[in-house]
């Protein structure tokens, strides 16, 4: 009796329109739930194709391609969110990671958190690697804890970058400091300090001290320059530009000593 009364009371309280929805003969098909928006998306896209979202802004300067960073990070596949890598307090040079990650790091400031959406072309491309499939788009969530920039490279002054004299082979040279010691021959080994620098910008590319160079193994143009020198002298050499182009480099050499080249073991 109570059951019938409860049923009548419920029926009276529900509108006819709603009752239709619960009539077994006319029940509507279940409505599929709308998919939730993916969190693996980014809001801003760079001209190179990298996308990013600023989760938390940092402060101060930004890293450059030469910087060494300390980060927390998590890497995921865009397709399904699978995590393939993570790190806490990881340290590495900006230039040592995939292009998209390197570009993203240079957008950040210390203390910032970013989401980086990296297309395959800025990631591992068609080759893939390990758990990352070929042509996979990636997402990294990155906290930039801190970074350090390397000391600026020395720069040779403009007046000291070029040569005023040239040999018949095209080797440019200038005597910077005269020496009074022995000159090297093809059978000798030269002990030198040298500095290689970009001929246009003067930026030092390499510096070596007390380097041993067997003249028989030196390039013809460098060997020519070494044989012009006397121990104790310093020369600037302007190398002839090669057919393969690329940055033109000049070199400052100090000939410290000349010794007989060691003989090869038979």
Short mmCIF file of C-alpha atoms in Angstrom, two decimals:
data_model
loop_
_atom_site.label_atom_id
_atom_site.label_comp_id
_atom_site.label_asym_id
_atom_site.label_seq_id
_atom_site.Cartn_x
_atom_site.Cartn_y
_atom_site.Cartn_z
CA UNK A 1 0.00 0.00 0.00
CA UNK A 2 2.76 2.41 0.93
CA UNK A 3 4.60 1.52 -2.28
CA UNK A 4 1.61 2.49 -4.46
CA UNK A 5 1.13 5.75 -2.58
CA UNK A 6 4.81 6.66 -3.00
CA UNK A 7 4.65 5.90 -6.70
CA UNK A 8 1.56 8.15 -7.13
CA UNK A 9 3.23 10.96 -5.19
CA UNK A 10 6.40 10.83 -7.34
CA UNK A 11 4.37 10.73 -10.54
CA UNK A 12 2.36 13.77 -9.53
CA UNK A 13 5.53 15.74 -8.77
CA UNK A 14 7.18 15.14 -12.18
CA UNK A 15 6.14 17.04 -15.29
CA UNK A 16 4.81 15.09 -18.28
CA UNK A 17 7.79 16.14 -20.39
CA UNK A 18 10.24 14.56 -17.98
CA UNK A 19 8.10 11.42 -17.66
CA UNK A 20 8.51 10.84 -21.40
CA UNK A 21 12.24 10.53 -20.93
CA UNK A 22 11.78 7.65 -18.56
CA UNK A 23 9.20 5.73 -20.56
CA UNK A 24 10.99 2.50 -21.57
CA UNK A 25 9.35 2.34 -25.02
CA UNK A 26 10.65 5.84 -25.97
CA UNK A 27 14.00 6.04 -24.13
CA UNK A 28 16.57 8.26 -25.88
CA UNK A 29 20.02 6.95 -26.79
CA UNK A 30 22.72 7.83 -24.23
CA UNK A 31 24.43 11.12 -25.00
CA UNK A 32 28.17 10.64 -25.45
CA UNK A 33 30.23 12.67 -22.99
CA UNK A 34 32.13 15.52 -24.61
CA UNK A 35 35.86 14.89 -24.59
CA UNK A 36 37.74 17.03 -22.12
CA UNK A 37 40.06 19.60 -23.69
CA UNK A 38 43.61 18.28 -23.83
CA UNK A 39 46.03 19.89 -21.43
CA UNK A 40 48.85 19.11 -23.86
CA UNK A 41 48.28 22.26 -25.88
CA UNK A 42 50.02 25.62 -26.12
CA UNK A 43 48.71 29.09 -26.83
CA UNK A 44 51.48 31.01 -28.62
CA UNK A 45 53.38 29.93 -31.75
CA UNK A 46 56.77 31.19 -32.92
CA UNK A 47 57.69 31.65 -36.60
CA UNK A 48 59.83 28.50 -36.38
CA UNK A 49 56.81 26.39 -35.37
CA UNK A 50 57.42 26.03 -31.64
CA UNK A 51 54.34 26.67 -29.47
CA UNK A 52 54.39 27.53 -25.80
CA UNK A 53 52.27 28.55 -22.83
CA UNK A 54 53.55 30.60 -19.92
CA UNK A 55 52.45 28.77 -16.79
CA UNK A 56 54.43 31.05 -14.51
CA UNK A 57 56.54 34.03 -15.59
CA UNK A 58 60.11 34.33 -14.37
CA UNK A 59 62.24 37.41 -13.84
CA UNK A 60 65.50 38.79 -15.17
CA UNK A 61 67.56 37.90 -18.22
CA UNK A 62 67.00 34.98 -20.56
CA UNK A 63 69.47 32.20 -21.43
CA UNK A 64 71.21 32.19 -24.79
CA UNK A 65 72.46 29.35 -26.96
CA UNK A 66 75.73 29.23 -25.01
CA UNK A 67 74.12 29.16 -21.54
CA UNK A 68 74.13 26.21 -19.17
CA UNK A 69 70.75 25.72 -17.47
CA UNK A 70 69.41 23.93 -14.40
CA UNK A 71 65.80 22.75 -14.86
CA UNK A 72 63.03 20.49 -13.68
CA UNK A 73 61.23 18.99 -16.67
CA UNK A 74 58.75 16.36 -17.84
CA UNK A 75 58.49 15.17 -21.44
CA UNK A 76 55.31 13.66 -22.92
CA UNK A 77 54.01 12.45 -26.26
CA UNK A 78 51.39 14.84 -27.60
CA UNK A 79 49.36 11.97 -29.07
CA UNK A 80 48.38 10.31 -25.78
CA UNK A 81 50.20 12.09 -22.96
CA UNK A 82 52.60 9.23 -22.32
CA UNK A 83 55.51 10.44 -20.20
CA UNK A 84 58.83 9.39 -21.73
CA UNK A 85 61.34 11.35 -19.65
CA UNK A 86 61.67 13.61 -16.62
CA UNK A 87 64.37 15.20 -14.51
CA UNK A 88 64.86 17.21 -11.34
CA UNK A 89 67.72 19.70 -11.16
CA UNK A 90 68.98 18.53 -14.56
CA UNK A 91 71.96 20.49 -15.91
CA UNK A 92 72.89 20.80 -19.58
CA UNK A 93 73.91 23.38 -22.22
CA UNK A 94 71.08 25.00 -24.15
CA UNK A 95 72.82 24.14 -27.41
CA UNK A 96 72.98 20.46 -26.46
CA UNK A 97 69.25 19.66 -26.69
CA UNK A 98 66.73 19.29 -29.53
CA UNK A 99 66.00 22.55 -31.42
CA UNK A 100 62.50 23.06 -30.06
CA UNK A 101 63.60 22.64 -26.45
CA UNK A 102 66.58 24.95 -27.01
CA UNK A 103 64.34 27.65 -28.52
CA UNK A 104 61.90 27.34 -25.65
CA UNK A 105 64.57 27.69 -22.99
CA UNK A 106 65.71 30.94 -24.59
CA UNK A 107 62.20 32.37 -24.15
CA UNK A 108 62.21 31.72 -20.40
CA UNK A 109 63.50 33.61 -17.37
CA UNK A 110 64.80 32.12 -14.13
CA UNK A 111 61.92 31.11 -11.87
CA UNK A 112 59.55 30.65 -14.81
CA UNK A 113 57.52 27.58 -15.80
CA UNK A 114 56.56 26.97 -19.43
CA UNK A 115 54.78 24.30 -21.45
CA UNK A 116 56.58 23.74 -24.75
CA UNK A 117 54.74 22.09 -27.63
CA UNK A 118 57.42 20.86 -30.00
CA UNK A 119 56.54 19.64 -33.51
CA UNK A 120 58.41 16.64 -34.80
CA UNK A 121 60.55 18.76 -37.14
CA UNK A 122 61.98 20.58 -34.10
CA UNK A 123 62.26 17.36 -32.11
CA UNK A 124 63.52 13.94 -33.17
CA UNK A 125 61.99 13.98 -36.66
CA UNK A 126 61.46 10.89 -38.75
CA UNK A 127 64.15 8.94 -36.88
CA UNK A 128 62.60 9.08 -33.40
CA UNK A 129 64.64 7.77 -30.50
CA UNK A 130 64.09 5.22 -27.73
CA UNK A 131 60.47 5.49 -26.51
CA UNK A 132 59.76 8.40 -28.89
CA UNK A 133 58.21 7.17 -32.16
CA UNK A 134 59.10 8.54 -35.56
CA UNK A 135 57.47 11.88 -36.42
CA UNK A 136 56.16 12.31 -32.87
CA UNK A 137 55.12 15.73 -31.59
CA UNK A 138 56.27 16.35 -28.02
CA UNK A 139 55.27 18.40 -25.00
CA UNK A 140 57.65 19.45 -22.24
CA UNK A 141 56.72 21.12 -19.00
CA UNK A 142 59.80 22.98 -17.81
CA UNK A 143 60.80 24.92 -14.70
CA UNK A 144 63.88 27.04 -15.31
CA UNK A 145 65.58 27.09 -11.92
CA UNK A 146 68.70 29.02 -12.93
CA UNK A 147 71.28 29.39 -15.70
CA UNK A 148 74.81 30.59 -16.21
CA UNK A 149 76.29 32.26 -19.25
CA UNK A 150 79.89 31.52 -20.23
CA UNK A 151 82.45 34.28 -20.01
CA UNK A 152 82.59 36.38 -23.21
CA UNK A 153 85.17 35.24 -25.72
CA UNK A 154 88.16 37.55 -26.19
CA UNK A 155 88.08 39.83 -29.23
CA UNK A 156 91.13 40.84 -31.26
CA UNK A 157 91.16 44.64 -31.91
CA UNK A 158 90.29 45.75 -35.44
CA UNK A 159 93.80 47.08 -36.12
CA UNK A 160 95.30 43.66 -35.30
CA UNK A 161 93.11 41.42 -37.45
CA UNK A 162 94.59 41.84 -40.93
CA UNK A 163 97.96 41.40 -42.63
CA UNK A 164 99.90 43.98 -44.64
CA UNK A 165 102.18 41.58 -46.57
CA UNK A 166 101.51 38.54 -48.74
CA UNK A 167 103.67 35.67 -49.98
CA UNK A 168 103.59 34.34 -53.55
CA UNK A 169 101.24 31.54 -52.39
CA UNK A 170 98.72 34.05 -51.02
CA UNK A 171 99.58 33.68 -47.32
CA UNK A 172 99.23 37.02 -45.57
CA UNK A 173 101.57 37.87 -42.71
CA UNK A 174 102.85 40.53 -40.34
CA UNK A 175 105.81 40.36 -37.97
CA UNK A 176 104.59 41.30 -34.50
CA UNK A 177 107.74 40.46 -32.54
CA UNK A 178 111.16 39.48 -33.91
CA UNK A 179 113.03 36.45 -32.63
CA UNK A 180 116.69 35.46 -32.76
CA UNK A 181 116.45 31.70 -32.44
CA UNK A 182 116.49 28.80 -34.86
CA UNK A 183 114.17 28.55 -37.85
CA UNK A 184 112.21 25.35 -38.44
CA UNK A 185 112.64 22.98 -41.40
CA UNK A 186 110.47 20.16 -42.70
CA UNK A 187 112.33 17.71 -40.43
CA UNK A 188 111.68 19.75 -37.27
CA UNK A 189 108.94 20.02 -34.69
CA UNK A 190 107.76 23.50 -33.75
CA UNK A 191 106.62 24.34 -30.21
CA UNK A 192 104.11 27.17 -30.44
CA UNK A 193 101.46 29.22 -28.68
CA UNK A 194 98.68 30.21 -31.05
CA UNK A 195 95.38 32.06 -31.18
CA UNK A 196 92.85 31.50 -33.97
CA UNK A 197 90.27 34.25 -34.48
CA UNK A 198 87.48 35.23 -36.85
CA UNK A 199 88.98 37.58 -39.42
CA UNK A 200 85.83 39.73 -39.60
CA UNK A 201 84.67 39.97 -35.99
CA UNK A 202 87.96 39.32 -34.18
CA UNK A 203 86.25 36.80 -31.87
CA UNK A 204 88.78 34.26 -30.62
CA UNK A 205 87.84 30.76 -31.71
CA UNK A 206 90.69 28.75 -30.20
CA UNK A 207 93.76 29.26 -28.05
CA UNK A 208 96.50 26.71 -27.40
CA UNK A 209 99.76 26.84 -25.50
CA UNK A 210 102.98 24.84 -25.96
CA UNK A 211 101.48 22.98 -28.89
CA UNK A 212 103.77 20.52 -30.68
CA UNK A 213 103.52 20.67 -34.47
CA UNK A 214 105.62 18.49 -36.75
CA UNK A 215 106.16 20.52 -39.90
CA UNK A 216 105.93 17.39 -42.03
CA UNK A 217 102.33 16.99 -40.83
CA UNK A 218 101.27 20.64 -41.00
CA UNK A 219 99.17 21.96 -43.86
CA UNK A 220 101.27 23.45 -46.67
CA UNK A 221 100.18 27.02 -45.95
CA UNK A 222 100.73 26.73 -42.18
CA UNK A 223 104.06 24.99 -42.73
CA UNK A 224 105.10 27.86 -44.99
CA UNK A 225 104.35 30.33 -42.22
CA UNK A 226 106.22 28.37 -39.55
CA UNK A 227 109.35 28.20 -41.73
CA UNK A 228 109.32 32.00 -42.01
CA UNK A 229 109.69 32.35 -38.25
CA UNK A 230 112.61 32.24 -35.82
CA UNK A 231 112.30 30.93 -32.26
CA UNK A 232 111.11 33.76 -30.03
CA UNK A 233 109.18 35.52 -32.78
CA UNK A 234 105.47 36.22 -33.06
CA UNK A 235 103.66 36.50 -36.40
CA UNK A 236 100.10 37.11 -37.52
CA UNK A 237 99.11 34.96 -40.49
CA UNK A 238 96.06 35.61 -42.69
CA UNK A 239 95.12 32.35 -44.32
CA UNK A 240 94.01 32.39 -47.97
CA UNK A 241 90.25 31.93 -48.17
CA UNK A 242 89.41 28.38 -49.20
CA UNK A 243 87.02 27.43 -51.96
CA UNK A 244 84.67 25.87 -49.38
CA UNK A 245 83.88 29.34 -47.95
CA UNK A 246 82.82 29.49 -44.30
CA UNK A 247 84.12 32.02 -41.74
CA UNK A 248 87.62 33.23 -42.58
CA UNK A 249 90.06 32.66 -39.73
CA UNK A 250 93.44 34.25 -39.06
CA UNK A 251 96.04 33.11 -36.54
CA UNK A 252 98.63 34.66 -34.24
CA UNK A 253 101.58 32.36 -33.62
CA UNK A 254 104.52 32.57 -31.21
CA UNK A 255 107.33 30.17 -32.01
CA UNK A 256 108.66 29.09 -28.62
CA UNK A 257 111.24 26.53 -29.70
CA UNK A 258 112.38 24.33 -32.56
CA UNK A 259 113.36 20.70 -31.97
CA UNK A 260 114.06 17.70 -34.18
CA UNK A 261 110.83 15.88 -34.96
CA UNK A 262 110.64 12.42 -33.33
CA UNK A 263 111.22 9.58 -35.75
CA UNK A 264 108.36 7.16 -36.31
CA UNK A 265 108.75 3.64 -34.98
CA UNK A 266 109.40 1.09 -37.69
#
